[in-house]
JSON list of N, CA and C in Angstrom, two decimals:
[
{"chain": "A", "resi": 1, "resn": "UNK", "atom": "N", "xyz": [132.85, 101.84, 121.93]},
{"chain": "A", "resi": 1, "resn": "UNK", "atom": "CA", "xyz": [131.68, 101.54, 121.12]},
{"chain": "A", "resi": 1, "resn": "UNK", "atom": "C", "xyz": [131.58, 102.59, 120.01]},
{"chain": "A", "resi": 2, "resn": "UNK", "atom": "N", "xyz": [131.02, 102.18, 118.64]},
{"chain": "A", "resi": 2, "resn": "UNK", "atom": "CA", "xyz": [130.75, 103.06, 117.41]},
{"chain": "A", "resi": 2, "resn": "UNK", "atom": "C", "xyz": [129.84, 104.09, 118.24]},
{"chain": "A", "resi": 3, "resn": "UNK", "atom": "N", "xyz": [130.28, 105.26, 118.32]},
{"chain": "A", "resi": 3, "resn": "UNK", "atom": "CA", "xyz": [129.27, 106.10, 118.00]},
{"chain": "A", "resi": 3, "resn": "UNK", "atom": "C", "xyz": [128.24, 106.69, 117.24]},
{"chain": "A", "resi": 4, "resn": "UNK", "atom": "N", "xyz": [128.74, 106.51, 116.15]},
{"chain": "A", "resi": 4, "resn": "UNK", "atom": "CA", "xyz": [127.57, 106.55, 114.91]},
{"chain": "A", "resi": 4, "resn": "UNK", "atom": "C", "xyz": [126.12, 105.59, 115.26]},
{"chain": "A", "resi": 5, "resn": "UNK", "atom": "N", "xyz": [126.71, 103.92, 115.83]},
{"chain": "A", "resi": 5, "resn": "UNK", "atom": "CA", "xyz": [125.93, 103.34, 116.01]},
{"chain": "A", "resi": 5, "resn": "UNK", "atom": "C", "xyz": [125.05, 103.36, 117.20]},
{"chain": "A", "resi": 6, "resn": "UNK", "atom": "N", "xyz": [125.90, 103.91, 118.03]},
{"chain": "A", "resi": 6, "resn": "UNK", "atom": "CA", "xyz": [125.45, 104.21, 119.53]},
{"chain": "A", "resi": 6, "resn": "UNK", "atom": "C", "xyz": [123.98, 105.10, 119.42]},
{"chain": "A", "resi": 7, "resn": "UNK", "atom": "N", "xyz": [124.83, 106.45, 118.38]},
{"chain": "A", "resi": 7, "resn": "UNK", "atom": "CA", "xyz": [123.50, 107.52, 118.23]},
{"chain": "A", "resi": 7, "resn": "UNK", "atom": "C", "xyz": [122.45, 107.03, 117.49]},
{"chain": "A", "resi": 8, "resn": "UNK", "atom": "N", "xyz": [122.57, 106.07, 116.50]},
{"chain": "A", "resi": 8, "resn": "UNK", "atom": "CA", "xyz": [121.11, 105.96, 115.77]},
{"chain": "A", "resi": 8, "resn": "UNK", "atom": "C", "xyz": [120.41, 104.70, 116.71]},
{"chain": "A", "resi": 9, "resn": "UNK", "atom": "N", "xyz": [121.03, 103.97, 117.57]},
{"chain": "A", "resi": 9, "resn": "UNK", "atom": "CA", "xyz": [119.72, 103.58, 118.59]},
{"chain": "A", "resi": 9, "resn": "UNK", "atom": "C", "xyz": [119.49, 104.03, 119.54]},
{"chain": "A", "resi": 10, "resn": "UNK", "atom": "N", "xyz": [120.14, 105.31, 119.97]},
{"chain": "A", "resi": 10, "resn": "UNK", "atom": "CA", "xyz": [119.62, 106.18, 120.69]},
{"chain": "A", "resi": 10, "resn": "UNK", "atom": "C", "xyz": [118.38, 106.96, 120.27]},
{"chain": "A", "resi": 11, "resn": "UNK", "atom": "N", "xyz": [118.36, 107.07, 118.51]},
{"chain": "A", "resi": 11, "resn": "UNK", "atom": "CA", "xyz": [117.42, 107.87, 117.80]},
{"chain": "A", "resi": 11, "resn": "UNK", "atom": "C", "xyz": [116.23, 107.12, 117.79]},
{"chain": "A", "resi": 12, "resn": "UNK", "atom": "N", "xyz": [116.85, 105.81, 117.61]},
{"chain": "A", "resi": 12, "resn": "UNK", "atom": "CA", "xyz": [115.55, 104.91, 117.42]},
{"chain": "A", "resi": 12, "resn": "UNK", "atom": "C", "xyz": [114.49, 104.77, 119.11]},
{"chain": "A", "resi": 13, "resn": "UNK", "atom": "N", "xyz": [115.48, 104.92, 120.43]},
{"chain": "A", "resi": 13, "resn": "UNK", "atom": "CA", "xyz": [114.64, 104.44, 121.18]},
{"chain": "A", "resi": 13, "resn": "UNK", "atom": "C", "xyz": [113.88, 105.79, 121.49]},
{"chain": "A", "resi": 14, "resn": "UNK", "atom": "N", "xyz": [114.55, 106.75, 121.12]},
{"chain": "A", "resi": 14, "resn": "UNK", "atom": "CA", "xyz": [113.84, 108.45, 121.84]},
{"chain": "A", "resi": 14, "resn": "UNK", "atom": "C", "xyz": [112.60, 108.35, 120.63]},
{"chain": "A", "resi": 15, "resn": "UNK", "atom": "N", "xyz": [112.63, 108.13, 119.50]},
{"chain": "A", "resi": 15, "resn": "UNK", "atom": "CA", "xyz": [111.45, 107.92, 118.97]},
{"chain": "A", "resi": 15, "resn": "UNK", "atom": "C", "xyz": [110.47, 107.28, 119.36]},
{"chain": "A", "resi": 16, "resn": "UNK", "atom": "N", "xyz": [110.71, 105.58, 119.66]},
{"chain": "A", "resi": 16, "resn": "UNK", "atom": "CA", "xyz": [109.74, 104.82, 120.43]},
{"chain": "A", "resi": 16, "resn": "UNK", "atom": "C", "xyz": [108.56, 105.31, 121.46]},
{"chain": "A", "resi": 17, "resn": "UNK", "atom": "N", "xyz": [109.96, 106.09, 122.52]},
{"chain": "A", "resi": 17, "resn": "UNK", "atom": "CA", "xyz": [109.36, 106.56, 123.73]},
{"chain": "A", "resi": 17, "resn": "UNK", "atom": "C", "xyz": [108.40, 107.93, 123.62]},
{"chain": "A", "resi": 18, "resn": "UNK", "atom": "N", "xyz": [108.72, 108.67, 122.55]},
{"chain": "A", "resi": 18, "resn": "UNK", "atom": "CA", "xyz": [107.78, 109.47, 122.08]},
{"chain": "A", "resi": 18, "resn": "UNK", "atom": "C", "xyz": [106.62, 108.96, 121.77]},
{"chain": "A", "resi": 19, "resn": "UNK", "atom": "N", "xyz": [106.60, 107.81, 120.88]},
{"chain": "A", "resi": 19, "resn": "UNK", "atom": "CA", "xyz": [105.43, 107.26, 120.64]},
{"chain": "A", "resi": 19, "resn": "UNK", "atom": "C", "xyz": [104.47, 106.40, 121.74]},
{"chain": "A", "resi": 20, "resn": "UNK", "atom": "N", "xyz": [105.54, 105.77, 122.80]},
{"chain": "A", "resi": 20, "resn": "UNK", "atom": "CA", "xyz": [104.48, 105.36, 123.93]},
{"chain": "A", "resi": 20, "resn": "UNK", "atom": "C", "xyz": [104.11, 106.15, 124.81]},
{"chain": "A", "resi": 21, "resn": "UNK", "atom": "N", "xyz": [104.84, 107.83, 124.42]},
{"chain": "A", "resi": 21, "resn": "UNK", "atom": "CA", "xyz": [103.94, 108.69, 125.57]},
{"chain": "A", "resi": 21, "resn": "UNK", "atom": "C", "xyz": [103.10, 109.54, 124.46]},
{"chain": "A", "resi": 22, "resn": "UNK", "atom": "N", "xyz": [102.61, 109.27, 124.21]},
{"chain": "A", "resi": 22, "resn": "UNK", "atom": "CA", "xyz": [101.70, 109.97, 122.95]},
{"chain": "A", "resi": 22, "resn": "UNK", "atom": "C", "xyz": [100.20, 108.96, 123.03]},
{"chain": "A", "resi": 23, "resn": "UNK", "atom": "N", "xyz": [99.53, 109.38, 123.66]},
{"chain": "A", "resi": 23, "resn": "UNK", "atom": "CA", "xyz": [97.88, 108.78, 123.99]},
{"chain": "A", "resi": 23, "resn": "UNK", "atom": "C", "xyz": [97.67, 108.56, 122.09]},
{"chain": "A", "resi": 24, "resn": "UNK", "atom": "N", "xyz": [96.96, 109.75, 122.04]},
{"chain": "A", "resi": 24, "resn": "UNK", "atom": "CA", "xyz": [96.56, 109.72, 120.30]},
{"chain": "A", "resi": 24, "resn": "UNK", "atom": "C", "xyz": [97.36, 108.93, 119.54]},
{"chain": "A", "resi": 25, "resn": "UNK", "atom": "N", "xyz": [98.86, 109.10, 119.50]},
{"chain": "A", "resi": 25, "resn": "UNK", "atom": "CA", "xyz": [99.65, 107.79, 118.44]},
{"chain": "A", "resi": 25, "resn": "UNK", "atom": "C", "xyz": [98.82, 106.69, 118.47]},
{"chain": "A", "resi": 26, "resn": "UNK", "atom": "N", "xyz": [98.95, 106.50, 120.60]},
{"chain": "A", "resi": 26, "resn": "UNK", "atom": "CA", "xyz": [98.77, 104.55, 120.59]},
{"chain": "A", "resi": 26, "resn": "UNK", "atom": "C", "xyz": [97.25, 104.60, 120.18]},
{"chain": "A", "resi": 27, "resn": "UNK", "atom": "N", "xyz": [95.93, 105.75, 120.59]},
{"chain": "A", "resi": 27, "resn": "UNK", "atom": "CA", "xyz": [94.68, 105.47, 119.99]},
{"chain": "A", "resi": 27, "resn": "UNK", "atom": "C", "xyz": [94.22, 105.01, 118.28]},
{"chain": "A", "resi": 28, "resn": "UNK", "atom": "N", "xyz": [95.05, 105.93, 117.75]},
{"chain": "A", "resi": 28, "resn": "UNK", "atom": "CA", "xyz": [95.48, 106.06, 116.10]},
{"chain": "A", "resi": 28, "resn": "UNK", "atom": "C", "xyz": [95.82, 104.57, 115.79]},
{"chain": "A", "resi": 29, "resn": "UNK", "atom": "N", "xyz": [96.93, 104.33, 116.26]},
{"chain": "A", "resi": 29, "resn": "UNK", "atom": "CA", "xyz": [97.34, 102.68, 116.03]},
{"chain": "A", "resi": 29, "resn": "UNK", "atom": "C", "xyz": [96.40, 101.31, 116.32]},
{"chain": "A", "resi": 30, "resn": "UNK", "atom": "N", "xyz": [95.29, 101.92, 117.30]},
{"chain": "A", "resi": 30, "resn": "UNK", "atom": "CA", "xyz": [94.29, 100.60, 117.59]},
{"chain": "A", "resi": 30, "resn": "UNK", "atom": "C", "xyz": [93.50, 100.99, 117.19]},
{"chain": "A", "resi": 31, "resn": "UNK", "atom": "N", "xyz": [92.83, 102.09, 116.28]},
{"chain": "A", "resi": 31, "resn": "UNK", "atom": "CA", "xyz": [91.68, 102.02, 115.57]},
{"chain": "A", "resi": 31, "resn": "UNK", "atom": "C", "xyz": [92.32, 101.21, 114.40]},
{"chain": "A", "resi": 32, "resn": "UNK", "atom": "N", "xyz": [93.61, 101.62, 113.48]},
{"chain": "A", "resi": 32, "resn": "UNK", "atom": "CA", "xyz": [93.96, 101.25, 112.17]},
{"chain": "A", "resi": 32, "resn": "UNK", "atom": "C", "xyz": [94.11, 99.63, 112.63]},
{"chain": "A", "resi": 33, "resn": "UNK", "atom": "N", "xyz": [94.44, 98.74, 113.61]},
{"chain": "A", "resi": 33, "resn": "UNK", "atom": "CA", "xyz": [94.45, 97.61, 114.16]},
{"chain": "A", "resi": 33, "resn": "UNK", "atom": "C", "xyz": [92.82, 97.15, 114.04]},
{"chain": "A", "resi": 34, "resn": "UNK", "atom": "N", "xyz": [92.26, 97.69, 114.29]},
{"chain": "A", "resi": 34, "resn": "UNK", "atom": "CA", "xyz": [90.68, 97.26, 114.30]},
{"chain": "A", "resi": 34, "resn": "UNK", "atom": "C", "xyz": [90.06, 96.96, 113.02]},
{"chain": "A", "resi": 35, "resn": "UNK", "atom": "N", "xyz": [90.48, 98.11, 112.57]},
{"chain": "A", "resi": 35, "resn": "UNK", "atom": "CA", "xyz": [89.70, 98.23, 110.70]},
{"chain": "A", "resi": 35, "resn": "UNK", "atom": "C", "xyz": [90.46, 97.22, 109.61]},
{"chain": "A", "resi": 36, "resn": "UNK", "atom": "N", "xyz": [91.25, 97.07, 109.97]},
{"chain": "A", "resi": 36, "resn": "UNK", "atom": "CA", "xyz": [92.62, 96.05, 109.23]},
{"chain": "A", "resi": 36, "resn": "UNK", "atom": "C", "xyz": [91.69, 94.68, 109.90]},
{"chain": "A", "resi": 37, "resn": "UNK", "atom": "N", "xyz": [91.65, 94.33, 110.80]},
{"chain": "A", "resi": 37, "resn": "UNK", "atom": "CA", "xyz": [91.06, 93.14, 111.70]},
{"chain": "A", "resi": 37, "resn": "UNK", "atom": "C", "xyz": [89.58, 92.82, 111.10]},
{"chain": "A", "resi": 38, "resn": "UNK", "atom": "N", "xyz": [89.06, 94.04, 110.75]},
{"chain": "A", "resi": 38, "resn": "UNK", "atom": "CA", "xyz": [87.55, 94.00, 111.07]},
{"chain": "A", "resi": 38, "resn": "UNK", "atom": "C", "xyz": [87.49, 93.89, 108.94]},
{"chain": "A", "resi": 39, "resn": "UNK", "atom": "N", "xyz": [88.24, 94.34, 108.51]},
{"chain": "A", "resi": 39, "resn": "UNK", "atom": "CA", "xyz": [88.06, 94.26, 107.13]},
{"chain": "A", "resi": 39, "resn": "UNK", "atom": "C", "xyz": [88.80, 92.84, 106.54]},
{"chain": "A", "resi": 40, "resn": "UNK", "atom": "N", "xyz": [89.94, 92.29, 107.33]},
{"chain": "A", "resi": 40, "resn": "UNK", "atom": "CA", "xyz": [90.26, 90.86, 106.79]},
{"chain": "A", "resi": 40, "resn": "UNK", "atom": "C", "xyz": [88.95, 89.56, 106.95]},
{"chain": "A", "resi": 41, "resn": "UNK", "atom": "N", "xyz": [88.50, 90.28, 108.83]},
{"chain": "A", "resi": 41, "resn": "UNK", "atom": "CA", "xyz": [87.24, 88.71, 109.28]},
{"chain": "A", "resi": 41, "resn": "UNK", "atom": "C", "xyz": [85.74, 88.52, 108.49]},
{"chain": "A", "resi": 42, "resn": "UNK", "atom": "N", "xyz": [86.00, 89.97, 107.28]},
{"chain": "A", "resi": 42, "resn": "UNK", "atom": "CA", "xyz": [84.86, 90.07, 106.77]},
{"chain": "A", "resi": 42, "resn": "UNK", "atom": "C", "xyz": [85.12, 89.97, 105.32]},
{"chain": "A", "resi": 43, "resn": "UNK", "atom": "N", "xyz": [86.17, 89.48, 105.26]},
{"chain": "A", "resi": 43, "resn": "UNK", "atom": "CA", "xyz": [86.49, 88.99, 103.56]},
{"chain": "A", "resi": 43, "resn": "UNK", "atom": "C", "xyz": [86.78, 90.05, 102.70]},
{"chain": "A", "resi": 44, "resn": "UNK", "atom": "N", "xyz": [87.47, 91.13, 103.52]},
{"chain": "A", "resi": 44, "resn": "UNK", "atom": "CA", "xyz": [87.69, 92.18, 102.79]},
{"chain": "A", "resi": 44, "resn": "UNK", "atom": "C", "xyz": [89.48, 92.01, 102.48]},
{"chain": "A", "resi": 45, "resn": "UNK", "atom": "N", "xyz": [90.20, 92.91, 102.07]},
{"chain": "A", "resi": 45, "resn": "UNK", "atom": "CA", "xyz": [91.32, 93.08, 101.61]},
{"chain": "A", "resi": 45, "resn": "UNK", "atom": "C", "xyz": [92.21, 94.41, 101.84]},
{"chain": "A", "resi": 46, "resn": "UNK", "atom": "N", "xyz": [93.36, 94.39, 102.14]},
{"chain": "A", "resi": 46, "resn": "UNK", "atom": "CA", "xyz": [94.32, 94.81, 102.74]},
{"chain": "A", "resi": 46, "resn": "UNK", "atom": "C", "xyz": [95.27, 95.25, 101.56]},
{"chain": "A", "resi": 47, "resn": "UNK", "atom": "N", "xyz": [95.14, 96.45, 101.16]},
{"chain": "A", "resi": 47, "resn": "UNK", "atom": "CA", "xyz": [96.32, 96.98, 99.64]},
{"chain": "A", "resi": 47, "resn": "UNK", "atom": "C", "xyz": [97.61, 97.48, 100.40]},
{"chain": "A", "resi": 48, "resn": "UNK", "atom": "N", "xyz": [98.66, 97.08, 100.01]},
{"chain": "A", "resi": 48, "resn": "UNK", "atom": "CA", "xyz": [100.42, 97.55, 100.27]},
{"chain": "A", "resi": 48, "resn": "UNK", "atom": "C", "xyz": [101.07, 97.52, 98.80]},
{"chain": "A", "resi": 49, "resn": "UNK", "atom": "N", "xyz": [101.53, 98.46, 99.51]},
{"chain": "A", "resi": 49, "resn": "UNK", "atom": "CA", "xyz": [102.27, 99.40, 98.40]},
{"chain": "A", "resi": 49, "resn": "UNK", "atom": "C", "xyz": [103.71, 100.15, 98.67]},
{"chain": "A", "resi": 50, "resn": "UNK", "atom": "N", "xyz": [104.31, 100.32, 97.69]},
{"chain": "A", "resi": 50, "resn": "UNK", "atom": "CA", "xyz": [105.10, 101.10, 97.99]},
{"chain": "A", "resi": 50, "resn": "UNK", "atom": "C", "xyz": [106.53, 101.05, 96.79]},
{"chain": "A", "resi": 51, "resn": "UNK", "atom": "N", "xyz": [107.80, 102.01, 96.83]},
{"chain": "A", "resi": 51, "resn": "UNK", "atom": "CA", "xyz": [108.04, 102.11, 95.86]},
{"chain": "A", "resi": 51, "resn": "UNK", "atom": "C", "xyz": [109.84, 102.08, 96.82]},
{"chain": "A", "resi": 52, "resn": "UNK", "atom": "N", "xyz": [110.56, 100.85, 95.45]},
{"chain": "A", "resi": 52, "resn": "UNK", "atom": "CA", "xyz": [112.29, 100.55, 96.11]},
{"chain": "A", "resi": 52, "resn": "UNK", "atom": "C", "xyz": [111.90, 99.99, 97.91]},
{"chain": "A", "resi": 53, "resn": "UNK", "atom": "N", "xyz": [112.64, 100.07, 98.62]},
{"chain": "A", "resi": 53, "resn": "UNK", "atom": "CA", "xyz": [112.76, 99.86, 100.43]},
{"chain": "A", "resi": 53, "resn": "UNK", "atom": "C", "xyz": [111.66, 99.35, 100.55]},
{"chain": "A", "resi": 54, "resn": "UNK", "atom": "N", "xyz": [110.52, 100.96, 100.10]},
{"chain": "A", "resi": 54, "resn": "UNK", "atom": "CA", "xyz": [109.15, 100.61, 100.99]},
{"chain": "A", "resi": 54, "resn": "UNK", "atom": "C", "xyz": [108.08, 99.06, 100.29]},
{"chain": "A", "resi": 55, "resn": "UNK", "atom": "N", "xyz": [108.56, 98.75, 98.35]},
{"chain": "A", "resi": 55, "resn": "UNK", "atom": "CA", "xyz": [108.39, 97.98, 98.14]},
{"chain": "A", "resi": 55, "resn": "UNK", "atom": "C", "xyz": [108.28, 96.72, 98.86]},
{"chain": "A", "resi": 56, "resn": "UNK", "atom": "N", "xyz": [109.68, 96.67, 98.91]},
{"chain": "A", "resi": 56, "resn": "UNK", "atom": "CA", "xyz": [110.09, 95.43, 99.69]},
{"chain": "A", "resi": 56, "resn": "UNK", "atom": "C", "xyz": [109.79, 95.18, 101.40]},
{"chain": "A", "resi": 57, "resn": "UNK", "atom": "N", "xyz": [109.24, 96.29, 101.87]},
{"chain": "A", "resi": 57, "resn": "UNK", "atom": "CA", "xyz": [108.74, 96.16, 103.48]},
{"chain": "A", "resi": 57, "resn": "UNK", "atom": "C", "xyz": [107.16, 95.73, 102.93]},
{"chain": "A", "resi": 58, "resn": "UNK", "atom": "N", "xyz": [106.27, 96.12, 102.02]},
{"chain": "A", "resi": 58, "resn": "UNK", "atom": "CA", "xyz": [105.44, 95.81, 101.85]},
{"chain": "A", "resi": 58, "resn": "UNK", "atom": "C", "xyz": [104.96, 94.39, 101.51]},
{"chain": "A", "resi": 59, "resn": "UNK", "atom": "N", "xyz": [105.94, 93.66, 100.74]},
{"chain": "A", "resi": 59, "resn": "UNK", "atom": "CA", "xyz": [105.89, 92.79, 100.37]},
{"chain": "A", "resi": 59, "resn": "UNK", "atom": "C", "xyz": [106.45, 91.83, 101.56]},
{"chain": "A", "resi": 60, "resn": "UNK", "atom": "N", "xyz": [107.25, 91.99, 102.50]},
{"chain": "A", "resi": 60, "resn": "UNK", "atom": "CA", "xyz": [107.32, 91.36, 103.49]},
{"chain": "A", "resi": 60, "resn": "UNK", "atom": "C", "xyz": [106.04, 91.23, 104.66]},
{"chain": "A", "resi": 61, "resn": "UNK", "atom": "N", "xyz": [105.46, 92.28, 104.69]},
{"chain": "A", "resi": 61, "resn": "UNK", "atom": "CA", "xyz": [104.43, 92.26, 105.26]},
{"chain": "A", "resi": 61, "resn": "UNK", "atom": "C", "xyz": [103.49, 92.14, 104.98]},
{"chain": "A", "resi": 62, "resn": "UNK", "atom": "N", "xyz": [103.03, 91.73, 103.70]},
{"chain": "A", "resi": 62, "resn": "UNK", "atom": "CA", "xyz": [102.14, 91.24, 102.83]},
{"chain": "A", "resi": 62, "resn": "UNK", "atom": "C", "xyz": [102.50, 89.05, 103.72]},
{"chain": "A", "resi": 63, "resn": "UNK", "atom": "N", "xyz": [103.48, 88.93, 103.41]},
{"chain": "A", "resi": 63, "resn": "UNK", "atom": "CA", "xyz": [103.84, 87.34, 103.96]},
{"chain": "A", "resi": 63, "resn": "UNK", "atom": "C", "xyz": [103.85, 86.85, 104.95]},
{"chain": "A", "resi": 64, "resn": "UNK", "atom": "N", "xyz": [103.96, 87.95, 105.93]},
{"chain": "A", "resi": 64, "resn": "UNK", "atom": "CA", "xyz": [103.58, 87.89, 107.25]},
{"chain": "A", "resi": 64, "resn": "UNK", "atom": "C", "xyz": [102.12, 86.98, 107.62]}
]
């Protein structure tokens, strides 16, 4: 197997798992879940942004 490839989803999952043992991350993530929720059901609006890559993740998730 590539190693190169081996190590960057190794990087990717030791990140993950950092983040599901991290209380505050997952709290952090369901307040910004709430206010995003609570500002679309109230006719509010959602700004993305971003510049090259992050452009284009924005704009995908804008279509979502």
């Amino acid at each position: 197997m590539n190693k190169k490839i081996t190590s960057l989803i190794e990087q990717s999952i030791s990140t993950k798992q950092k983040i599901l043992n991290d209380q505050n991350i997952i709290d952090q993530i369901q307040l910004i879940v709430e206010k995003i929720t609570d500002s679309l059901s109230n006719d509010g609006r959602l700004y993305l942004a971003g510049n090259g890559g992050s452009a284009a993740d924005s704009q995908h998730i804008a279509a979502e």
